[in-house]
Short mmCIF file of N, CA and C in Angstrom, two decimals:
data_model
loop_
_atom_site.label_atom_id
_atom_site.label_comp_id
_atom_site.label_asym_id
_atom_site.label_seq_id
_atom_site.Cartn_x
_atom_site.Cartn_y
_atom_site.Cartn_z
N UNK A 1 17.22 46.61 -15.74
CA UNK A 1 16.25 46.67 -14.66
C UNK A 1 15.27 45.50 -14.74
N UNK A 2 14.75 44.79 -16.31
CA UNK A 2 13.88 43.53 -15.80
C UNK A 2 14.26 42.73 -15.80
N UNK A 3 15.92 42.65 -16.32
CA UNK A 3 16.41 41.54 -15.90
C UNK A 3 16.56 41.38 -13.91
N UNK A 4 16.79 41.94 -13.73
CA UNK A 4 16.95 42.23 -11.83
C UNK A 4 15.64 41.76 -10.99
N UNK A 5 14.79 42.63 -11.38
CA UNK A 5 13.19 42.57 -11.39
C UNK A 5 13.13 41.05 -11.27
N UNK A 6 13.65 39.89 -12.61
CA UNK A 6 12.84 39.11 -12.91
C UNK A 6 13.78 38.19 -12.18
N UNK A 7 15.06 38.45 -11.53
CA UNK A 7 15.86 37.23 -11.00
C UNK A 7 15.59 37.97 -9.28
N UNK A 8 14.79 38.39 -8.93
CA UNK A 8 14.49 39.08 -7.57
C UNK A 8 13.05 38.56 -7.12
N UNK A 9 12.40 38.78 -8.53
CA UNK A 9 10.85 37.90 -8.21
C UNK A 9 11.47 36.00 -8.32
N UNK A 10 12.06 35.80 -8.87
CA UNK A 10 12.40 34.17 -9.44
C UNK A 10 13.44 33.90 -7.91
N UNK A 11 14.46 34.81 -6.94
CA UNK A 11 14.25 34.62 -5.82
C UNK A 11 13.45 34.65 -4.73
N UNK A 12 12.43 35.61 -4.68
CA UNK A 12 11.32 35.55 -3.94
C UNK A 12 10.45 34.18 -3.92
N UNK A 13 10.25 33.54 -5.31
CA UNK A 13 9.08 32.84 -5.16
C UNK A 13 10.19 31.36 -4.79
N UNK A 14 11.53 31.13 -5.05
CA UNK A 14 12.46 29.94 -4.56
C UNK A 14 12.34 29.86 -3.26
N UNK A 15 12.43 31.55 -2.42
CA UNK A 15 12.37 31.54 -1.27
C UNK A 15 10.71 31.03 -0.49
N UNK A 16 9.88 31.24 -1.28
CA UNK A 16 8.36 30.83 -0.72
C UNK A 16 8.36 29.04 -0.71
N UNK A 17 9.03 28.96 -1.61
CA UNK A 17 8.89 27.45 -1.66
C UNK A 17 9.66 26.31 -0.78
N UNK A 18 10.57 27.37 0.03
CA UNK A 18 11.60 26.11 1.04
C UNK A 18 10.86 25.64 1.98
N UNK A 19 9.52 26.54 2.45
CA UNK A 19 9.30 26.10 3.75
C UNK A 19 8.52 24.64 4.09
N UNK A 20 7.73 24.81 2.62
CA UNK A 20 6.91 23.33 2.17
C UNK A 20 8.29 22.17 1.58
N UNK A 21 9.12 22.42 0.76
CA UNK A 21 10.35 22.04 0.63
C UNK A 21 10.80 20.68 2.32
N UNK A 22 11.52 22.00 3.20
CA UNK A 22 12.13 21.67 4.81
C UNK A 22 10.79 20.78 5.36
N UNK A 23 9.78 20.85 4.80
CA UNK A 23 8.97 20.19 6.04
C UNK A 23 8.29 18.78 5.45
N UNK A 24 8.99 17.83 5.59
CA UNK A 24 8.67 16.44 4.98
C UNK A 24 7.38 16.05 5.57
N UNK A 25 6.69 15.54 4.92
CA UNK A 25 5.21 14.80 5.08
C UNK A 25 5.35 13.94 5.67
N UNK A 26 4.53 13.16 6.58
CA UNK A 26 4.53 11.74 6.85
C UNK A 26 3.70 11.09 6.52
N UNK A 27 4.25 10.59 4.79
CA UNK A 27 3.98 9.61 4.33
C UNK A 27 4.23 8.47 4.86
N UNK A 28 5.33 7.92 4.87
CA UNK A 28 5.65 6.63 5.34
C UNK A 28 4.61 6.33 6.52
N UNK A 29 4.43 4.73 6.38
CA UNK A 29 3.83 4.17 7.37
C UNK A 29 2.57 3.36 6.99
N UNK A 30 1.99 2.30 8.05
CA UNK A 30 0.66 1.83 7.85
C UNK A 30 -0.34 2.79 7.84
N UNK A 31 -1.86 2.48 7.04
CA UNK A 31 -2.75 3.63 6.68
C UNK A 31 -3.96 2.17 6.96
N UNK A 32 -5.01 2.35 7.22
CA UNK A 32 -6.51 1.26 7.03
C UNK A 32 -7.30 1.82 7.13
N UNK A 33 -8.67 1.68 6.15
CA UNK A 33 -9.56 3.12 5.82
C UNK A 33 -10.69 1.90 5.11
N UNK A 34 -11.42 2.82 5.23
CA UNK A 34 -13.31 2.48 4.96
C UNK A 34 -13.76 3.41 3.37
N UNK A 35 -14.61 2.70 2.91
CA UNK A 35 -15.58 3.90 1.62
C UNK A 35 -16.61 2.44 1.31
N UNK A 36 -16.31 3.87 0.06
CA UNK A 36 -17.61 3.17 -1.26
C UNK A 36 -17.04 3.20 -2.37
N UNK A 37 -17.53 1.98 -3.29
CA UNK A 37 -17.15 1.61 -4.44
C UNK A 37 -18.21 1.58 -5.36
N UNK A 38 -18.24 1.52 -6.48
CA UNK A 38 -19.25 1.65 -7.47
C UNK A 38 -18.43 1.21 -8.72
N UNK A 39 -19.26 -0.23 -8.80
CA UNK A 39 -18.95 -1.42 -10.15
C UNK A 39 -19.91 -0.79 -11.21
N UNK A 40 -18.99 -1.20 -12.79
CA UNK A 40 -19.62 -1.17 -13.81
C UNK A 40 -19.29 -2.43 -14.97
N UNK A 41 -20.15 -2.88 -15.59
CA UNK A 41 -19.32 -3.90 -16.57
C UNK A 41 -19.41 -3.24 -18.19
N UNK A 42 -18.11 -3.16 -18.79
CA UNK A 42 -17.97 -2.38 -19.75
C UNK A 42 -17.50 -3.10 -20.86
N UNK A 43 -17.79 -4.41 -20.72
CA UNK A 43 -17.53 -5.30 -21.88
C UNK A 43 -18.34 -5.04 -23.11
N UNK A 44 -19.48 -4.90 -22.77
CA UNK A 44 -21.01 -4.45 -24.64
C UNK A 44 -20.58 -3.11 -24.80
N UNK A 45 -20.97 -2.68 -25.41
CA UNK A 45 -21.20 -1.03 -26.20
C UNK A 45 -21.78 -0.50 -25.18
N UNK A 46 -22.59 -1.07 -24.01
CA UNK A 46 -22.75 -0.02 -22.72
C UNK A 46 -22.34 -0.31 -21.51
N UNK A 47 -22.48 0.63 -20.51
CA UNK A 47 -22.22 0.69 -19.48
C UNK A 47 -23.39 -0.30 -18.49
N UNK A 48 -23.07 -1.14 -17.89
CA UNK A 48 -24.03 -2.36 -17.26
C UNK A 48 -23.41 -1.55 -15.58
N UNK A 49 -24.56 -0.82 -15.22
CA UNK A 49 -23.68 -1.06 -13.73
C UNK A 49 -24.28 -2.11 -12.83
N UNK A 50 -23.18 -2.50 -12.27
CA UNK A 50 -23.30 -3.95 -11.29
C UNK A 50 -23.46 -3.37 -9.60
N UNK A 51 -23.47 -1.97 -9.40
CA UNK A 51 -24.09 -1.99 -8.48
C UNK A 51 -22.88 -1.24 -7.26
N UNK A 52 -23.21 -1.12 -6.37
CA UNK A 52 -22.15 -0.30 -5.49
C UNK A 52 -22.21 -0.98 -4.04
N UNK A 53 -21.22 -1.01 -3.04
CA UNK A 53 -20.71 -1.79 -2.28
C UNK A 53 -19.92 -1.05 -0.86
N UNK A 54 -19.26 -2.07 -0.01
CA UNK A 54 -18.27 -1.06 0.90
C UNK A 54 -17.15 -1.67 0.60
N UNK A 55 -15.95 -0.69 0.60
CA UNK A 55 -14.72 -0.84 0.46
C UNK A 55 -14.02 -0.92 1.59
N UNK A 56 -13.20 -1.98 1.67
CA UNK A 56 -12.16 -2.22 2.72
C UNK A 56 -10.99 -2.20 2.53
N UNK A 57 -9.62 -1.47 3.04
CA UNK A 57 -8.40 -1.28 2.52
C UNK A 57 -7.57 -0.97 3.51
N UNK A 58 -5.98 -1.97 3.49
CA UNK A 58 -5.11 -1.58 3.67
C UNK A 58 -4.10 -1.33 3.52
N UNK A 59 -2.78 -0.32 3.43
CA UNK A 59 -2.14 0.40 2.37
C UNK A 59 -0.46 0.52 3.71
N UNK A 60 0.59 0.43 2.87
CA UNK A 60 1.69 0.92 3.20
C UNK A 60 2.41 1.99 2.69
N UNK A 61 2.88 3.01 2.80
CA UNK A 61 3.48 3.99 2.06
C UNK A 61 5.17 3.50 2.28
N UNK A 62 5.80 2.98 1.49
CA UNK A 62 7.39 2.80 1.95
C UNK A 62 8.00 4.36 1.76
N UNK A 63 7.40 5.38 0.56
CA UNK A 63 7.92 7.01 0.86
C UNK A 63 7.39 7.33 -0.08
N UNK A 64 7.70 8.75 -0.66
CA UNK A 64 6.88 9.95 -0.66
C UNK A 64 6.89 8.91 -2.49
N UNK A 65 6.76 8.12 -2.93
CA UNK A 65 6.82 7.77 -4.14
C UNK A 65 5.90 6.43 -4.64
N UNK A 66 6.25 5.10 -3.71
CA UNK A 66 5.86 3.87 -3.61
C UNK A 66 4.70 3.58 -2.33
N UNK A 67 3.50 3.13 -2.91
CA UNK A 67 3.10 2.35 -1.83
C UNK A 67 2.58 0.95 -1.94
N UNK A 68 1.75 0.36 -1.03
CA UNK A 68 1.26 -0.81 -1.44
C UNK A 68 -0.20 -0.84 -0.51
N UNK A 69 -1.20 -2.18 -1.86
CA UNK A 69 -2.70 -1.60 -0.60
C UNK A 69 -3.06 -3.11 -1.26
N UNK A 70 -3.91 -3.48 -0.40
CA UNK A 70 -4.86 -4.61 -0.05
C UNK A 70 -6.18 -4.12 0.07
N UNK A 71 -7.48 -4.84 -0.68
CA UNK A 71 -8.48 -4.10 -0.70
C UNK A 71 -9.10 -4.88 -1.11
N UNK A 72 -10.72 -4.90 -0.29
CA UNK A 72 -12.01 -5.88 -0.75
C UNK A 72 -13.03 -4.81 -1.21
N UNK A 73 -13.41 -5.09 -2.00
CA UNK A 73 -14.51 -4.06 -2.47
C UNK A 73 -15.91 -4.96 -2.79
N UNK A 74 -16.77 -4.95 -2.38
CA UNK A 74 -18.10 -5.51 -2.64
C UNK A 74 -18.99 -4.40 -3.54
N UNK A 75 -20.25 -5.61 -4.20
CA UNK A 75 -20.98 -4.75 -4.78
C UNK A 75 -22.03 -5.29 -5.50
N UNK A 76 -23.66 -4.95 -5.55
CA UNK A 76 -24.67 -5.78 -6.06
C UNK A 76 -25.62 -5.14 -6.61
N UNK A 77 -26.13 -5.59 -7.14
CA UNK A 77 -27.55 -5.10 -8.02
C UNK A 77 -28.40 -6.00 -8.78
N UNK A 78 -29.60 -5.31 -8.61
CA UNK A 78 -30.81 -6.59 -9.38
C UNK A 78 -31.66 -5.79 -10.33
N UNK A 79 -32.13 -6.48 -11.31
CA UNK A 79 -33.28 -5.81 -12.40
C UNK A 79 -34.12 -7.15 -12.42
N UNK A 80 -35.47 -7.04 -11.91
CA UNK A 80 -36.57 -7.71 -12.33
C UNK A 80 -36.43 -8.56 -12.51
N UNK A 81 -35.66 -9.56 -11.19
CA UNK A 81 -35.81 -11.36 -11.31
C UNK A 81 -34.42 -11.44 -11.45
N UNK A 82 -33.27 -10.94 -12.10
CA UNK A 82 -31.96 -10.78 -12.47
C UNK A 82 -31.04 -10.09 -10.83
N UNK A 83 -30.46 -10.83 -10.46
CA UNK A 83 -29.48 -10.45 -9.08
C UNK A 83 -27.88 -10.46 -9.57
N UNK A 84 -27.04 -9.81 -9.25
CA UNK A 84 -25.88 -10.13 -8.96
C UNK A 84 -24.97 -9.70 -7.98
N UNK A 85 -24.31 -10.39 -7.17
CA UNK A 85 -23.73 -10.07 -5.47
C UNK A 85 -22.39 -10.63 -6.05
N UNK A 86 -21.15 -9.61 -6.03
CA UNK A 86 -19.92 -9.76 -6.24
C UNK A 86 -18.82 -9.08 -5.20
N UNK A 87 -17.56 -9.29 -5.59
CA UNK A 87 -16.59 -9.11 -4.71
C UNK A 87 -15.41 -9.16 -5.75
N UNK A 88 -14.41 -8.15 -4.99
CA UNK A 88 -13.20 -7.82 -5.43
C UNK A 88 -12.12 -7.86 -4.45
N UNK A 89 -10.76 -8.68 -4.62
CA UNK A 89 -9.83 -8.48 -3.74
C UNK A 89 -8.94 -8.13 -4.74
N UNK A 90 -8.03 -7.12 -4.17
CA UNK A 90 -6.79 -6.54 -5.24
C UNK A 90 -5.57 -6.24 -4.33
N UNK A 91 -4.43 -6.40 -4.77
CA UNK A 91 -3.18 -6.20 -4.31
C UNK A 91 -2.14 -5.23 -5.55
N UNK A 92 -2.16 -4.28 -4.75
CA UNK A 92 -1.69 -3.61 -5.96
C UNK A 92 -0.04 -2.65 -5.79
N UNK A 93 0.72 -1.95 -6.03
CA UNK A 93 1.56 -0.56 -6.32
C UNK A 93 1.01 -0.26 -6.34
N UNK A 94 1.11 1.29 -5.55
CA UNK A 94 0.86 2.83 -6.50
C UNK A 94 2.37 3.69 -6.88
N UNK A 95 2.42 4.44 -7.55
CA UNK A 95 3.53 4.97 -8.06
C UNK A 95 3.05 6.52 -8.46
N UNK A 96 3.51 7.43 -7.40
CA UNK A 96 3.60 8.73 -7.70
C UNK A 96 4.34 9.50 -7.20
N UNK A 97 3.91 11.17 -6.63
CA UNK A 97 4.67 11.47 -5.83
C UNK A 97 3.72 12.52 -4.68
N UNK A 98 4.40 12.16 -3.23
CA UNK A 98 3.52 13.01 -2.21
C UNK A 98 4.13 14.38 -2.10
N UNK A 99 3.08 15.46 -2.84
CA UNK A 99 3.24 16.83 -2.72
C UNK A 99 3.31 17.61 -1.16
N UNK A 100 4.03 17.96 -0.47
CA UNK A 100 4.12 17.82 1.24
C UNK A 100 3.51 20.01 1.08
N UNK A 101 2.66 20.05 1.73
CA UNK A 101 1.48 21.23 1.69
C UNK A 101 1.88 22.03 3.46
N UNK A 102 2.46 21.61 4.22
CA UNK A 102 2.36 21.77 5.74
C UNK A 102 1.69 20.49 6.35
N UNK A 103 0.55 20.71 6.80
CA UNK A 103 0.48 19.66 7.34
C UNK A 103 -0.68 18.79 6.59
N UNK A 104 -0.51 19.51 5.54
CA UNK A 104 -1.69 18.35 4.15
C UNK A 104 -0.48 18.01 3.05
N UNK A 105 -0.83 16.56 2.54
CA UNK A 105 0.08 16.41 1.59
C UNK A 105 -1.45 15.90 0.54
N UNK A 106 -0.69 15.83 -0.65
CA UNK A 106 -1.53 15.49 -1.79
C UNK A 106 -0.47 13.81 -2.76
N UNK A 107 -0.92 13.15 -2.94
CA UNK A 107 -0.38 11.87 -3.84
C UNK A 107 -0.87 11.65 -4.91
N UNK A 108 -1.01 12.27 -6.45
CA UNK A 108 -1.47 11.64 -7.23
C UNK A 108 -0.42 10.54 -7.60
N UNK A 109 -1.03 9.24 -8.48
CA UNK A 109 -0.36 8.06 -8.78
C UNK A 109 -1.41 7.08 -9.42
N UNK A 110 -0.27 6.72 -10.03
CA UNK A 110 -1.12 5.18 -10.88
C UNK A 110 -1.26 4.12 -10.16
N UNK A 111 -1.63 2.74 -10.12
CA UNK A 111 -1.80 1.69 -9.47
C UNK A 111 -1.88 0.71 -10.53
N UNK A 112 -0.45 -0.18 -10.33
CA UNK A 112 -0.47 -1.47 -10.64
C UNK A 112 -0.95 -2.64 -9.97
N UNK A 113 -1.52 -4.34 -10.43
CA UNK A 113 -1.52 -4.91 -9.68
C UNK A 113 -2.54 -6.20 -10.11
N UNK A 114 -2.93 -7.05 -9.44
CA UNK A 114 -3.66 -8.19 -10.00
C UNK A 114 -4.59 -7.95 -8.65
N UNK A 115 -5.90 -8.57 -9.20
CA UNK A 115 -7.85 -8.39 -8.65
C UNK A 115 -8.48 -9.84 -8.76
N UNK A 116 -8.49 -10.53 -7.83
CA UNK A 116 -9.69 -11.71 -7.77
C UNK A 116 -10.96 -11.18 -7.95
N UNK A 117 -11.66 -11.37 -9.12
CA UNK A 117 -13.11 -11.49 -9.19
C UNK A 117 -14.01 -12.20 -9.39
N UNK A 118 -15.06 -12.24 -8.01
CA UNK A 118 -16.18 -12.67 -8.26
C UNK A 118 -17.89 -12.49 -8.35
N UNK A 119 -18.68 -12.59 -9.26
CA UNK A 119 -19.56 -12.57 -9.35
C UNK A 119 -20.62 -13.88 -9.20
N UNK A 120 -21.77 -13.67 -8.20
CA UNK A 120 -22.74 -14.95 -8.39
C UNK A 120 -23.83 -13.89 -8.57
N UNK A 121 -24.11 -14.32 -9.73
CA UNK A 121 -26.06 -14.30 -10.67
C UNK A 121 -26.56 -15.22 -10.02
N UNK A 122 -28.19 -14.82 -9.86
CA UNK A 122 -29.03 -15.41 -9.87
C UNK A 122 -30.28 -15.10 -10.24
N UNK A 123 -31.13 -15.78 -11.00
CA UNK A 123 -32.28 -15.18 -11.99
C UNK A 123 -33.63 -15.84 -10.92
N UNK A 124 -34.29 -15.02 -10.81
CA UNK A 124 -35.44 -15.26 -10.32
C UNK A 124 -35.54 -15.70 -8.96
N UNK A 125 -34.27 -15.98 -8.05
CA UNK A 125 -34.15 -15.94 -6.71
C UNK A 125 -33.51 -17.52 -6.83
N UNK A 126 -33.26 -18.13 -8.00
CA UNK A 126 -32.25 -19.91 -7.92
C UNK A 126 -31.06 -19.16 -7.99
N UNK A 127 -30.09 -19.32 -6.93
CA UNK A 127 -28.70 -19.02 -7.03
C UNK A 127 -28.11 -19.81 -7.90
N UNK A 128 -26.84 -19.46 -7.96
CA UNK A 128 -25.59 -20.08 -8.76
C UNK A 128 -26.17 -20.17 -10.52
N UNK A 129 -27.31 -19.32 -10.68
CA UNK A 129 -27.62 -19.43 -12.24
C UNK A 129 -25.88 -19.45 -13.20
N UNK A 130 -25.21 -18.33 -12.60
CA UNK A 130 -24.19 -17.93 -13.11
C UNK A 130 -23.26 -17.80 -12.58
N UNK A 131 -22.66 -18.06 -11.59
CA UNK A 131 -21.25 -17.70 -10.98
C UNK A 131 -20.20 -18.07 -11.49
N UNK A 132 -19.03 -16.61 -11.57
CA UNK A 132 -18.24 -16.03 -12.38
C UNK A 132 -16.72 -15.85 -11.29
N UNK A 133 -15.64 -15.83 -11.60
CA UNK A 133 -14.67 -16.25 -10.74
C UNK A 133 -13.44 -16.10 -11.65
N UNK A 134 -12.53 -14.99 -11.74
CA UNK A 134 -11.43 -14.66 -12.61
C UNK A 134 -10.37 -14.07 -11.94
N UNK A 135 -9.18 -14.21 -11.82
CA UNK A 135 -8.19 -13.09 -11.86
C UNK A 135 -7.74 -11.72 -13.00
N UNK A 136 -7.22 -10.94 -12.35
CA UNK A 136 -7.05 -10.21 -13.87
C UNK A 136 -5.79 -8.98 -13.50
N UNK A 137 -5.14 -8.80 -14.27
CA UNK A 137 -3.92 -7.27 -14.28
C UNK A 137 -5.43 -6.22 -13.86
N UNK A 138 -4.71 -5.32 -13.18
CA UNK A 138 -5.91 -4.11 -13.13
C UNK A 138 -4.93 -2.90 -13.12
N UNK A 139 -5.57 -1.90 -13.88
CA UNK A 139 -4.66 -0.39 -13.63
C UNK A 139 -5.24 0.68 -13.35
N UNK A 140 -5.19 1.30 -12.39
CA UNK A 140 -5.91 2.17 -11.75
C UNK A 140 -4.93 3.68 -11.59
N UNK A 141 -5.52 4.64 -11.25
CA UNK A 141 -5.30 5.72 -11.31
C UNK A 141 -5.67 6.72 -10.16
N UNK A 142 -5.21 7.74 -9.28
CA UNK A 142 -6.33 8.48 -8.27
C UNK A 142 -5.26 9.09 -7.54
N UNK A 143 -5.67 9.95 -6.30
CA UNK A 143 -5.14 10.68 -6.05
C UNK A 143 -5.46 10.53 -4.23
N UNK A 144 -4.32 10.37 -3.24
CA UNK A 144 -4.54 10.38 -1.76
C UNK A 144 -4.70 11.47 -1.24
N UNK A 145 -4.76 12.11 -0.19
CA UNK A 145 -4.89 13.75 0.66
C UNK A 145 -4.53 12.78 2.26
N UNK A 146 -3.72 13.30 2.47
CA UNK A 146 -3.32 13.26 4.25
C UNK A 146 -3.45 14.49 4.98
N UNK A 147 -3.93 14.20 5.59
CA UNK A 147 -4.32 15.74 6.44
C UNK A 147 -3.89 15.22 7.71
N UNK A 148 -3.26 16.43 8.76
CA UNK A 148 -2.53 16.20 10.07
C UNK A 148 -2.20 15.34 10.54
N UNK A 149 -1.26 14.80 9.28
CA UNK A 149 -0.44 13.63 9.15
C UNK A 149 -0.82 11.95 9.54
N UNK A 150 -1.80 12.16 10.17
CA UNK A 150 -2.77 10.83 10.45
C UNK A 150 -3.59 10.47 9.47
N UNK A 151 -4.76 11.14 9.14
CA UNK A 151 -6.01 11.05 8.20
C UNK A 151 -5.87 11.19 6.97
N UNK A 152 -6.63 10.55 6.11
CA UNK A 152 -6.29 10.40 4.86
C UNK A 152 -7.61 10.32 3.69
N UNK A 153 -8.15 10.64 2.97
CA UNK A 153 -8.99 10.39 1.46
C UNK A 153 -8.44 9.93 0.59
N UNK A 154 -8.74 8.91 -0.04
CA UNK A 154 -8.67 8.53 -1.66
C UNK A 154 -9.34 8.36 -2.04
N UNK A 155 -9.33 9.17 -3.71
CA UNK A 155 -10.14 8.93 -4.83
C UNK A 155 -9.30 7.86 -5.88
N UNK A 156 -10.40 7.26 -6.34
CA UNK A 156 -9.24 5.99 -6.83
C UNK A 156 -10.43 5.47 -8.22
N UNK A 157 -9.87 5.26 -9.64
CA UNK A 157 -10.68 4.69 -10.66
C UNK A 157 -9.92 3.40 -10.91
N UNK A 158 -9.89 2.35 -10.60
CA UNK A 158 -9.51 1.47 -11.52
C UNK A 158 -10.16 0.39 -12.91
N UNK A 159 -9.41 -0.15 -13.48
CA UNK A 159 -9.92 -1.11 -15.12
C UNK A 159 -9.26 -2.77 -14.45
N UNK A 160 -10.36 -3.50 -14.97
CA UNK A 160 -10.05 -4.52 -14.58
C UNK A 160 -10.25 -5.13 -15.98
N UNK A 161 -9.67 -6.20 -16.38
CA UNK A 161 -9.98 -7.17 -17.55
C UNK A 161 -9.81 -8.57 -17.50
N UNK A 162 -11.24 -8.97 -17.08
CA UNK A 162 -11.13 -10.99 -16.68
C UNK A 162 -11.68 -11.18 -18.19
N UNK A 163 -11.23 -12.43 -18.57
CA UNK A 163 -11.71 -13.47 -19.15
C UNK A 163 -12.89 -13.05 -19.68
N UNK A 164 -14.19 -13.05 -19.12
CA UNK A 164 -15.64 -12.84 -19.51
C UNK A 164 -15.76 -11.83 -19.59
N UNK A 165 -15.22 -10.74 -18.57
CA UNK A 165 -15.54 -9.01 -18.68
C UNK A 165 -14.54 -8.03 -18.54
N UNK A 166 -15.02 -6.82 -18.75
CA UNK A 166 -13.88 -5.65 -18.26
C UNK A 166 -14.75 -5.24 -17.24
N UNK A 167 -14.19 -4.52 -16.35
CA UNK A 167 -14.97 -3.93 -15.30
C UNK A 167 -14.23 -2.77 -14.60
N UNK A 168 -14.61 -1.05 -14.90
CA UNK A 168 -14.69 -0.37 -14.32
C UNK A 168 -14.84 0.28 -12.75
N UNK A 169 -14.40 0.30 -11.97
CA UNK A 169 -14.31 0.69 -10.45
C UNK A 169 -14.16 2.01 -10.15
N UNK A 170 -14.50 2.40 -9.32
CA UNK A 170 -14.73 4.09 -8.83
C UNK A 170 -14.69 4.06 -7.17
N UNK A 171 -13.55 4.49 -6.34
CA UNK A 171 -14.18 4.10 -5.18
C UNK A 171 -13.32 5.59 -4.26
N UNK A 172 -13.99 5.99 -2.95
CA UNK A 172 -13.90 7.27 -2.37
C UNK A 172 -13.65 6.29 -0.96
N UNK A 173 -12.43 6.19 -0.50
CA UNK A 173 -12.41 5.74 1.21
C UNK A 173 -11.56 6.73 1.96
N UNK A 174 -11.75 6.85 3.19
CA UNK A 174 -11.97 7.69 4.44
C UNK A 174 -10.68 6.53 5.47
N UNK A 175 -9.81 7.26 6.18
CA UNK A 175 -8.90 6.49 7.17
C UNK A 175 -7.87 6.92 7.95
N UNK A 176 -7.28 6.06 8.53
CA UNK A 176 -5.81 6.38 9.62
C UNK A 176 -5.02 5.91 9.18
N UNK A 177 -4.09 7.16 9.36
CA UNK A 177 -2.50 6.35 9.08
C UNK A 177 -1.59 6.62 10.27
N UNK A 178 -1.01 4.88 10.13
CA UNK A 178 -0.01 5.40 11.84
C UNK A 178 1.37 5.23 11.56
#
């Protein structure tokens, strides 16, 4: 009897699961979306944040596994005479898989890819005290949400590592996908 029981519940719940199963997401396709980003530099023993910015991005999904995104992220901050106004362009993979919900899907995934960075310092209001200018591998991590197959959220952390610094990223953008 629990053997029956337990291959009757283990059909029941196979059967709950076709309907999300049969109903493919629409992933595929162009996506271009808006947020916020929030820089940190994590090269010393602390956390330096460099300040927070708007994010610009645009992303291809080729399917429920691979995509690809283009993305400027700005971002600045000053302490007492000390400025810095920077920028990020990144081209990256993501690699996961889109969980298909009805008409919400979920994507967690990693992100491969290389990040132009630049930073210009300036101390006391003389620009170019310091301007900073690197490429770097970056690997990032986060998770998409599509909702009624158009609209979309990502939460997204990526690590960057130039030459002079490492730099931490955190960014939340809002968008369409067609």
């Amino acid at each position: 009897m629990k053997k029956c029981f337990s291959a009757l519940l283990a059909t029941f719940a196979a059967a709950a699961c076709l309907p999300a199963l049969a109903n493919p997401a629409y992933v595929e396709g162009h996506r271009v979306g808006a947020g916020f980003s929030k820089t940190k530099d994590v090269t010393t023993g602390f956390d330096l944040g460099l300040g927070g910015g708007l994010k610009l991005e645009y992303g291809y999904e080729l399917n429920h596994i691979i995509g690809f995104n283009l993305s400027y992220q700005g971002f600045g901050e000053s302490w007492s005479g000390l400025k810095v106004d920077g920028s990020v362009f990144k081209a990256d993979a993501d690699i996961g898989y889109a969980f298909d919900l009805q008409e919400f899907s979920v994507k967690p995934y990693v992100a491969l890819g290389v990040a132009l960075v630049n930073e210009e310092w300036s101390l006391n209001g003389i620009p170019g005290s310091s301007d900073l200018s690197d490429s770097s591998f970056l690997f990032g991590f986060g998770a998409r949400a599509t909702f009624m197959h158009n609209f979309y959220a990502d939460m997204r952390f990526d690590y960057l590592m130039t030459e002079y610094s490492d730099l931490d990223q955190f960014s939340i953008s809002f968008g369409y996908k067609f």
